[in-house]
PDB file of C-alpha atoms in Angstrom:
ATOM      1  CA  MET A   1     -11.110   8.161 -10.640  1.00  0.00           C
ATOM      2  CA  ARG A   2     -12.752   4.781  -9.875  1.00  0.00           C
ATOM      3  CA  ASP A   3     -13.241   4.122 -13.594  1.00  0.00           C
ATOM      4  CA  GLN A   4      -9.541   4.874 -14.223  1.00  0.00           C
ATOM      5  CA  LEU A   5      -8.485   2.527 -11.406  1.00  0.00           C
ATOM      6  CA  GLY A   6     -10.828  -0.152 -12.702  1.00  0.00           C
ATOM      7  CA  ARG A   7      -9.452   0.107 -16.235  1.00  0.00           C
ATOM      8  CA  ARG A   8      -5.878   0.117 -14.915  1.00  0.00           C
ATOM      9  CA  SER A   9      -6.571  -3.006 -12.838  1.00  0.00           C
ATOM     10  CA  SER A  10      -8.096  -4.742 -15.853  1.00  0.00           C
ATOM     11  CA  TRP A  11      -4.992  -3.954 -17.933  1.00  0.00           C
ATOM     12  CA  ILE A  12      -2.707  -5.273 -15.203  1.00  0.00           C
ATOM     13  CA  VAL A  13      -4.657  -8.517 -14.944  1.00  0.00           C
ATOM     14  CA  ALA A  14      -4.662  -8.916 -18.726  1.00  0.00           C
ATOM     15  CA  LEU A  15      -0.896  -8.313 -18.799  1.00  0.00           C
ATOM     16  CA  LEU A  16      -0.296 -10.941 -16.117  1.00  0.00           C
ATOM     17  CA  VAL A  17      -2.413 -13.452 -18.009  1.00  0.00           C
ATOM     18  CA  GLY A  18      -0.375 -12.777 -21.123  1.00  0.00           C
ATOM     19  CA  LEU A  19       2.913 -13.148 -19.259  1.00  0.00           C
ATOM     20  CA  LEU A  20       1.851 -16.471 -17.763  1.00  0.00           C
ATOM     21  CA  ALA A  21       0.732 -17.732 -21.142  1.00  0.00           C
ATOM     22  CA  PHE A  22       4.058 -16.670 -22.600  1.00  0.00           C
ATOM     23  CA  THR A  23       5.887 -18.471 -19.791  1.00  0.00           C
ATOM     24  CA  MET A  24       4.020 -21.682 -20.514  1.00  0.00           C
ATOM     25  CA  THR A  25       4.802 -21.368 -24.213  1.00  0.00           C
ATOM     26  CA  VAL A  26       8.509 -20.861 -23.509  1.00  0.00           C
ATOM     27  CA  GLN A  27       8.463 -23.801 -21.124  1.00  0.00           C
ATOM     28  CA  TRP A  28       6.915 -26.060 -23.753  1.00  0.00           C
ATOM     29  CA  ARG A  29       9.409 -24.870 -26.361  1.00  0.00           C
ATOM     30  CA  GLN A  30      12.270 -25.547 -24.004  1.00  0.00           C
ATOM     31  CA  ASP A  31      10.898 -29.038 -23.468  1.00  0.00           C
ATOM     32  CA  ASP A  32      10.839 -29.589 -27.237  1.00  0.00           C
ATOM     33  CA  GLU A  33      14.407 -28.260 -27.653  1.00  0.00           C
ATOM     34  CA  THR A  34      15.900 -30.248 -24.756  1.00  0.00           C
ATOM     35  CA  ASP A  35      18.828 -32.562 -25.609  1.00  0.00           C
ATOM     36  CA  ASP A  36      18.372 -36.295 -25.919  1.00  0.00           C
ATOM     37  CA  PHE A  37      17.268 -37.883 -22.649  1.00  0.00           C
ATOM     38  CA  SER A  38      18.698 -41.290 -23.578  1.00  0.00           C
ATOM     39  CA  GLY A  39      21.340 -40.940 -20.889  1.00  0.00           C
ATOM     40  CA  VAL A  40      18.870 -40.084 -18.138  1.00  0.00           C
ATOM     41  CA  ARG A  41      17.764 -42.832 -15.817  1.00  0.00           C
ATOM     42  CA  GLY A  42      14.109 -43.815 -15.874  1.00  0.00           C
ATOM     43  CA  VAL A  43      13.521 -42.677 -12.318  1.00  0.00           C
ATOM     44  CA  GLU A  44      15.040 -39.240 -13.032  1.00  0.00           C
ATOM     45  CA  LEU A  45      13.068 -38.927 -16.250  1.00  0.00           C
ATOM     46  CA  ALA A  46       9.842 -39.751 -14.430  1.00  0.00           C
ATOM     47  CA  GLU A  47      10.616 -37.136 -11.783  1.00  0.00           C
ATOM     48  CA  LEU A  48      11.369 -34.576 -14.508  1.00  0.00           C
ATOM     49  CA  LEU A  49       8.067 -35.251 -16.277  1.00  0.00           C
ATOM     50  CA  LYS A  50       6.214 -35.081 -12.983  1.00  0.00           C
ATOM     51  CA  SER A  51       7.872 -31.719 -12.220  1.00  0.00           C
ATOM     52  CA  LEU A  52       6.917 -30.365 -15.645  1.00  0.00           C
ATOM     53  CA  ASP A  53       3.335 -31.516 -15.216  1.00  0.00           C
ATOM     54  CA  ALA A  54       3.158 -29.846 -11.814  1.00  0.00           C
ATOM     55  CA  THR A  55       4.584 -26.616 -13.240  1.00  0.00           C
ATOM     56  CA  ASN A  56       2.128 -26.605 -16.120  1.00  0.00           C
ATOM     57  CA  THR A  57      -0.751 -27.317 -13.758  1.00  0.00           C
ATOM     58  CA  ARG A  58       0.308 -24.495 -11.448  1.00  0.00           C
ATOM     59  CA  LEU A  59       0.638 -22.047 -14.338  1.00  0.00           C
ATOM     60  CA  SER A  60      -2.770 -23.048 -15.686  1.00  0.00           C
ATOM     61  CA  GLN A  61      -4.326 -22.501 -12.270  1.00  0.00           C
ATOM     62  CA  GLN A  62      -2.704 -19.072 -11.998  1.00  0.00           C
ATOM     63  CA  ILE A  63      -4.026 -18.127 -15.433  1.00  0.00           C
ATOM     64  CA  ASP A  64      -7.530 -19.248 -14.442  1.00  0.00           C
ATOM     65  CA  THR A  65      -7.295 -17.241 -11.219  1.00  0.00           C
ATOM     66  CA  LEU A  66      -6.146 -14.107 -13.026  1.00  0.00           C
ATOM     67  CA  ARG A  67      -8.841 -14.465 -15.657  1.00  0.00           C
ATOM     68  CA  ALA A  68     -11.443 -14.796 -12.926  1.00  0.00           C
ATOM     69  CA  SER A  69     -10.066 -11.653 -11.251  1.00  0.00           C
ATOM     70  CA  ARG A  70     -10.206  -9.827 -14.573  1.00  0.00           C
ATOM     71  CA  ASP A  71     -13.828 -10.874 -15.097  1.00  0.00           C
ATOM     72  CA  ASP A  72     -14.723  -9.840 -11.530  1.00  0.00           C
ATOM     73  CA  LEU A  73     -13.156  -6.429 -12.073  1.00  0.00           C
ATOM     74  CA  ARG A  74     -15.018  -6.014 -15.335  1.00  0.00           C
ATOM     75  CA  ASP A  75     -18.335  -7.015 -13.733  1.00  0.00           C
ATOM     76  CA  SER A  76     -17.657  -4.743 -10.759  1.00  0.00           C
ATOM     77  CA  ASN A  77     -16.934  -1.775 -13.033  1.00  0.00           C
ATOM     78  CA  GLU A  78     -20.128  -2.403 -14.999  1.00  0.00           C
ATOM     79  CA  SER A  79     -22.200  -2.747 -11.809  1.00  0.00           C
ATOM     80  CA  THR A  80     -20.689   0.432 -10.390  1.00  0.00           C
ATOM     81  CA  ALA A  81     -21.438   2.327 -13.595  1.00  0.00           C
ATOM     82  CA  GLU A  82     -25.039   1.077 -13.611  1.00  0.00           C
ATOM     83  CA  ALA A  83     -25.515   1.969  -9.934  1.00  0.00           C
ATOM     84  CA  ARG A  84     -24.041   5.430 -10.502  1.00  0.00           C
ATOM     85  CA  LYS A  85     -26.333   5.993 -13.509  1.00  0.00           C
ATOM     86  CA  ALA A  86     -29.398   4.888 -11.530  1.00  0.00           C
ATOM     87  CA  ALA A  87     -28.440   7.168  -8.634  1.00  0.00           C
ATOM     88  CA  VAL A  88     -28.002  10.162 -10.943  1.00  0.00           C
ATOM     89  CA  GLU A  89     -31.355   9.517 -12.620  1.00  0.00           C
ATOM     90  CA  ARG A  90     -33.058   9.206  -9.230  1.00  0.00           C
ATOM     91  CA  ALA A  91     -31.443  12.415  -7.964  1.00  0.00           C
ATOM     92  CA  ASN A  92     -32.508  14.279 -11.105  1.00  0.00           C
ATOM     93  CA  ALA A  93     -36.091  13.040 -10.747  1.00  0.00           C
ATOM     94  CA  LEU A  94     -36.240  14.135  -7.100  1.00  0.00           C
ATOM     95  CA  ALA A  95     -34.748  17.525  -7.956  1.00  0.00           C
ATOM     96  CA  ILE A  96     -37.457  18.061 -10.596  1.00  0.00           C
ATOM     97  CA  LEU A  97     -40.215  17.098  -8.171  1.00  0.00           C
ATOM     98  CA  ALA A  98     -38.757  19.392  -5.519  1.00  0.00           C
ATOM     99  CA  GLY A  99     -38.560  22.220  -8.044  1.00  0.00           C
ATOM    100  CA  THR A 100     -34.878  22.903  -7.402  1.00  0.00           C
ATOM    101  CA  VAL A 101     -33.845  22.534 -11.070  1.00  0.00           C
ATOM    102  CA  GLY A 102     -35.341  23.516 -14.394  1.00  0.00           C
ATOM    103  CA  ALA A 103     -37.127  21.000 -16.574  1.00  0.00           C
ATOM    104  CA  GLU A 104     -38.319  20.510 -20.112  1.00  0.00           C
ATOM    105  CA  GLY A 105     -40.661  18.178 -21.959  1.00  0.00           C
ATOM    106  CA  GLU A 106     -43.931  18.005 -23.837  1.00  0.00           C
ATOM    107  CA  GLY A 107     -47.064  19.416 -22.308  1.00  0.00           C
ATOM    108  CA  ILE A 108     -49.501  22.329 -22.579  1.00  0.00           C
ATOM    109  CA  GLU A 109     -49.592  26.074 -22.054  1.00  0.00           C
ATOM    110  CA  ILE A 110     -52.737  27.500 -20.478  1.00  0.00           C
ATOM    111  CA  THR A 111     -53.525  31.203 -20.820  1.00  0.00           C
ATOM    112  CA  ILE A 112     -56.223  32.615 -18.512  1.00  0.00           C
ATOM    113  CA  THR A 113     -57.626  36.045 -19.244  1.00  0.00           C
ATOM    114  CA  ALA A 114     -60.451  37.584 -17.208  1.00  0.00           C
ATOM    115  CA  PRO A 115     -61.682  40.894 -15.783  1.00  0.00           C
ATOM    116  CA  PRO A 116     -59.796  42.212 -12.741  1.00  0.00           C
ATOM    117  CA  GLY A 117     -60.538  40.175  -9.643  1.00  0.00           C
ATOM    118  CA  ALA A 118     -62.382  37.445 -11.550  1.00  0.00           C
ATOM    119  CA  VAL A 119     -59.583  34.887 -11.208  1.00  0.00           C
ATOM    120  CA  THR A 120     -58.886  34.405  -7.519  1.00  0.00           C
ATOM    121  CA  ALA A 121     -56.347  32.343  -5.608  1.00  0.00           C
ATOM    122  CA  SER A 122     -58.861  29.522  -5.220  1.00  0.00           C
ATOM    123  CA  VAL A 123     -59.379  29.367  -8.998  1.00  0.00           C
ATOM    124  CA  LEU A 124     -55.655  29.043  -9.644  1.00  0.00           C
ATOM    125  CA  LEU A 125     -55.282  26.512  -6.852  1.00  0.00           C
ATOM    126  CA  ASP A 126     -58.112  24.416  -8.332  1.00  0.00           C
ATOM    127  CA  ALA A 127     -56.410  24.628 -11.721  1.00  0.00           C
ATOM    128  CA  VAL A 128     -53.169  23.349 -10.219  1.00  0.00           C
ATOM    129  CA  GLN A 129     -54.956  20.477  -8.497  1.00  0.00           C
ATOM    130  CA  GLU A 130     -56.690  19.483 -11.734  1.00  0.00           C
ATOM    131  CA  MET A 131     -53.346  19.447 -13.539  1.00  0.00           C
ATOM    132  CA  ARG A 132     -51.789  17.310 -10.821  1.00  0.00           C
ATOM    133  CA  ASP A 133     -54.720  14.890 -10.962  1.00  0.00           C
ATOM    134  CA  ALA A 134     -54.155  14.666 -14.736  1.00  0.00           C
ATOM    135  CA  GLY A 135     -50.525  13.619 -14.235  1.00  0.00           C
ATOM    136  CA  ALA A 136     -48.686  16.939 -14.440  1.00  0.00           C
ATOM    137  CA  GLU A 137     -45.016  16.542 -13.543  1.00  0.00           C
ATOM    138  CA  VAL A 138     -43.960  20.204 -13.600  1.00  0.00           C
ATOM    139  CA  ILE A 139     -46.086  23.351 -13.248  1.00  0.00           C
ATOM    140  CA  SER A 140     -45.046  26.990 -13.374  1.00  0.00           C
ATOM    141  CA  LEU A 141     -47.043  30.227 -13.393  1.00  0.00           C
ATOM    142  CA  ASN A 142     -46.166  33.319 -15.424  1.00  0.00           C
ATOM    143  CA  GLY A 143     -42.663  31.940 -15.879  1.00  0.00           C
ATOM    144  CA  VAL A 144     -41.574  32.911 -12.361  1.00  0.00           C
ATOM    145  CA  ALA A 145     -43.478  30.778  -9.831  1.00  0.00           C
ATOM    146  CA  ARG A 146     -42.627  27.076  -9.696  1.00  0.00           C
ATOM    147  CA  VAL A 147     -45.462  25.091  -8.137  1.00  0.00           C
ATOM    148  CA  VAL A 148     -44.377  22.394  -5.668  1.00  0.00           C
ATOM    149  CA  ALA A 149     -45.902  20.700  -2.630  1.00  0.00           C
ATOM    150  CA  GLN A 150     -45.202  23.718  -0.376  1.00  0.00           C
ATOM    151  CA  THR A 151     -46.577  26.358  -2.767  1.00  0.00           C
ATOM    152  CA  TRP A 152     -49.368  28.523  -1.336  1.00  0.00           C
ATOM    153  CA  PHE A 153     -51.887  30.872  -2.962  1.00  0.00           C
ATOM    154  CA  LEU A 154     -53.376  34.067  -1.528  1.00  0.00           C
ATOM    155  CA  ASP A 155     -55.564  36.796  -2.979  1.00  0.00           C
ATOM    156  CA  ASP A 156     -53.842  40.152  -3.431  1.00  0.00           C
ATOM    157  CA  ASP A 157     -55.101  43.558  -4.542  1.00  0.00           C
ATOM    158  CA  ALA A 158     -52.830  43.419  -7.590  1.00  0.00           C
ATOM    159  CA  GLY A 159     -53.643  39.821  -8.500  1.00  0.00           C
ATOM    160  CA  VAL A 160     -52.760  36.533  -6.802  1.00  0.00           C
ATOM    161  CA  ARG A 161     -49.835  36.021  -4.486  1.00  0.00           C
ATOM    162  CA  VAL A 162     -48.091  32.681  -5.113  1.00  0.00           C
ATOM    163  CA  SER A 163     -45.562  31.779  -2.387  1.00  0.00           C
ATOM    164  CA  GLY A 164     -44.715  35.444  -1.912  1.00  0.00           C
ATOM    165  CA  ARG A 165     -44.696  36.456  -5.588  1.00  0.00           C
ATOM    166  CA  VAL A 166     -47.542  38.656  -6.794  1.00  0.00           C
ATOM    167  CA  LEU A 167     -48.761  37.460 -10.193  1.00  0.00           C
ATOM    168  CA  LYS A 168     -50.908  39.684 -12.381  1.00  0.00           C
ATOM    169  CA  PRO A 169     -53.281  38.623 -15.155  1.00  0.00           C
ATOM    170  CA  PRO A 170     -53.190  37.236 -17.725  1.00  0.00           C
ATOM    171  CA  TYR A 171     -52.095  34.081 -15.969  1.00  0.00           C
ATOM    172  CA  VAL A 172     -49.970  31.714 -18.033  1.00  0.00           C
ATOM    173  CA  MET A 173     -49.582  28.193 -16.708  1.00  0.00           C
ATOM    174  CA  GLU A 174     -46.888  25.969 -18.230  1.00  0.00           C
ATOM    175  CA  VAL A 175     -47.471  22.291 -17.529  1.00  0.00           C
ATOM    176  CA  ILE A 176     -45.229  19.348 -18.440  1.00  0.00           C
ATOM    177  CA  GLY A 177     -46.971  16.010 -18.911  1.00  0.00           C
ATOM    178  CA  ASP A 178     -49.092  14.160 -21.451  1.00  0.00           C
ATOM    179  CA  PRO A 179     -50.556  16.940 -23.655  1.00  0.00           C
ATOM    180  CA  ASP A 180     -53.808  15.158 -24.539  1.00  0.00           C
ATOM    181  CA  THR A 181     -54.627  14.179 -20.961  1.00  0.00           C
ATOM    182  CA  LEU A 182     -53.780  17.630 -19.614  1.00  0.00           C
ATOM    183  CA  ALA A 183     -55.788  19.427 -22.283  1.00  0.00           C
ATOM    184  CA  ASP A 184     -58.833  17.253 -21.589  1.00  0.00           C
ATOM    185  CA  ALA A 185     -58.533  18.096 -17.874  1.00  0.00           C
ATOM    186  CA  VAL A 186     -58.815  21.803 -18.718  1.00  0.00           C
ATOM    187  CA  THR A 187     -61.759  21.580 -21.083  1.00  0.00           C
ATOM    188  CA  PHE A 188     -63.911  18.902 -19.511  1.00  0.00           C
ATOM    189  CA  ARG A 189     -67.412  19.976 -18.438  1.00  0.00           C
ATOM    190  CA  GLY A 190     -67.323  21.825 -15.154  1.00  0.00           C
ATOM    191  CA  GLY A 191     -63.551  22.158 -15.272  1.00  0.00           C
ATOM    192  CA  LEU A 192     -61.225  25.168 -15.348  1.00  0.00           C
ATOM    193  CA  ALA A 193     -62.440  26.523 -18.679  1.00  0.00           C
ATOM    194  CA  ASP A 194     -66.079  26.489 -17.600  1.00  0.00           C
ATOM    195  CA  ARG A 195     -65.342  28.176 -14.255  1.00  0.00           C
ATOM    196  CA  VAL A 196     -63.309  30.974 -15.839  1.00  0.00           C
ATOM    197  CA  GLU A 197     -65.855  31.528 -18.615  1.00  0.00           C
ATOM    198  CA  GLY A 198     -68.568  31.705 -15.951  1.00  0.00           C
ATOM    199  CA  ARG A 199     -66.641  34.656 -14.469  1.00  0.00           C
ATOM    200  CA  GLY A 200     -66.457  36.454 -17.794  1.00  0.00           C
ATOM    201  CA  GLY A 201     -63.004  35.239 -18.746  1.00  0.00           C
ATOM    202  CA  GLU A 202     -61.431  32.977 -21.347  1.00  0.00           C
ATOM    203  CA  VAL A 203     -59.085  30.032 -21.231  1.00  0.00           C
ATOM    204  CA  GLY A 204     -56.737  29.131 -24.094  1.00  0.00           C
ATOM    205  CA  VAL A 205     -54.948  25.791 -24.279  1.00  0.00           C
ATOM    206  CA  GLU A 206     -51.999  25.088 -26.558  1.00  0.00           C
ATOM    207  CA  LYS A 207     -50.384  21.668 -26.843  1.00  0.00           C
ATOM    208  CA  ARG A 208     -46.634  21.884 -27.260  1.00  0.00           C
ATOM    209  CA  GLN A 209     -43.950  19.342 -28.041  1.00  0.00           C
ATOM    210  CA  ARG A 210     -41.406  21.169 -25.921  1.00  0.00           C
ATOM    211  CA  ILE A 211     -41.972  23.276 -22.849  1.00  0.00           C
ATOM    212  CA  ARG A 212     -38.964  24.637 -21.021  1.00  0.00           C
ATOM    213  CA  VAL A 213     -39.470  25.619 -17.386  1.00  0.00           C
ATOM    214  CA  THR A 214     -36.669  27.666 -15.879  1.00  0.00           C
ATOM    215  CA  ALA A 215     -38.396  28.867 -12.705  1.00  0.00           C
ATOM    216  CA  VAL A 216     -37.308  27.093  -9.530  1.00  0.00           C
ATOM    217  CA  ALA A 217     -38.936  26.890  -6.130  1.00  0.00           C
ATOM    218  CA  ASP A 218     -37.624  28.911  -3.216  1.00  0.00           C
ATOM    219  CA  ALA A 219     -35.921  26.735  -0.626  1.00  0.00           C
ATOM    220  CA  PRO A 220     -37.882  27.010   2.651  1.00  0.00           C
ATOM    221  CA  GLU A 221     -36.011  28.185   5.726  1.00  0.00           C
ATOM    222  CA  PRO A 222     -35.965  25.497   8.451  1.00  0.00           C
ATOM    223  CA  GLN A 223     -37.645  26.615  11.663  1.00  0.00           C
ATOM    224  CA  TYR A 224     -36.328  23.949  14.026  1.00  0.00           C
ATOM    225  CA  ALA A 225     -33.539  22.041  12.253  1.00  0.00           C
ATOM    226  CA  ARG A 226     -29.944  23.134  12.653  1.00  0.00           C
ATOM    227  CA  PRO A 227     -26.687  21.722  11.212  1.00  0.00           C
ATOM    228  CA  ALA A 228     -25.352  18.874  13.343  1.00  0.00           C
ATOM    229  CA  ASN A 229     -22.108  19.527  15.209  1.00  0.00           C
ATOM    230  CA  ASP A 230     -19.227  17.129  14.679  1.00  0.00           C
TER     231      ASP A 230
END
């Protein structure tokens, strides 16, 4: 709606500028087509010329004012569009960090296989921390658990409970970020791969140009906050 009003205002200003220019042109043509002034007294002729000069000056000033208004409207529309774009980009970035929307990008896929009970909640939590330290922007587990700041891990008889969801092996971690940096964080000495292999398991890492994460984080229920009354 604002863009439509801005464009409509710009057209109106442009139309007024054109009308004023046309008026000045007609005025000048009328001056050229005026009958012989030989019968007009010098004082009257001087007053007539002075009046025409004043009219032309006034019309020129009005044209300058309207052009300035047009330029201001154009600049305002551009600034508004840029501010709106920046706000949308910022909101999208925050939504991704909060885990409330899906995300996609390049990154790695980590597959952890191990005997039952070998991979505990602490192992997965350490893996998540290593990925975050390596610059991971989005992390999900087994395609259903989105890892955010509030995510918690707990050992469960069937596997590992992640924020209320019980995940069973093999554990597949999808991570969006720089593939080379993330892969190095998995395979460096003493890292995730070494810890899992020390427990009799294996860790596979696949670099991918496009990882699509559809899992979203569960919105936490506020314990103390309530909607404000009007």
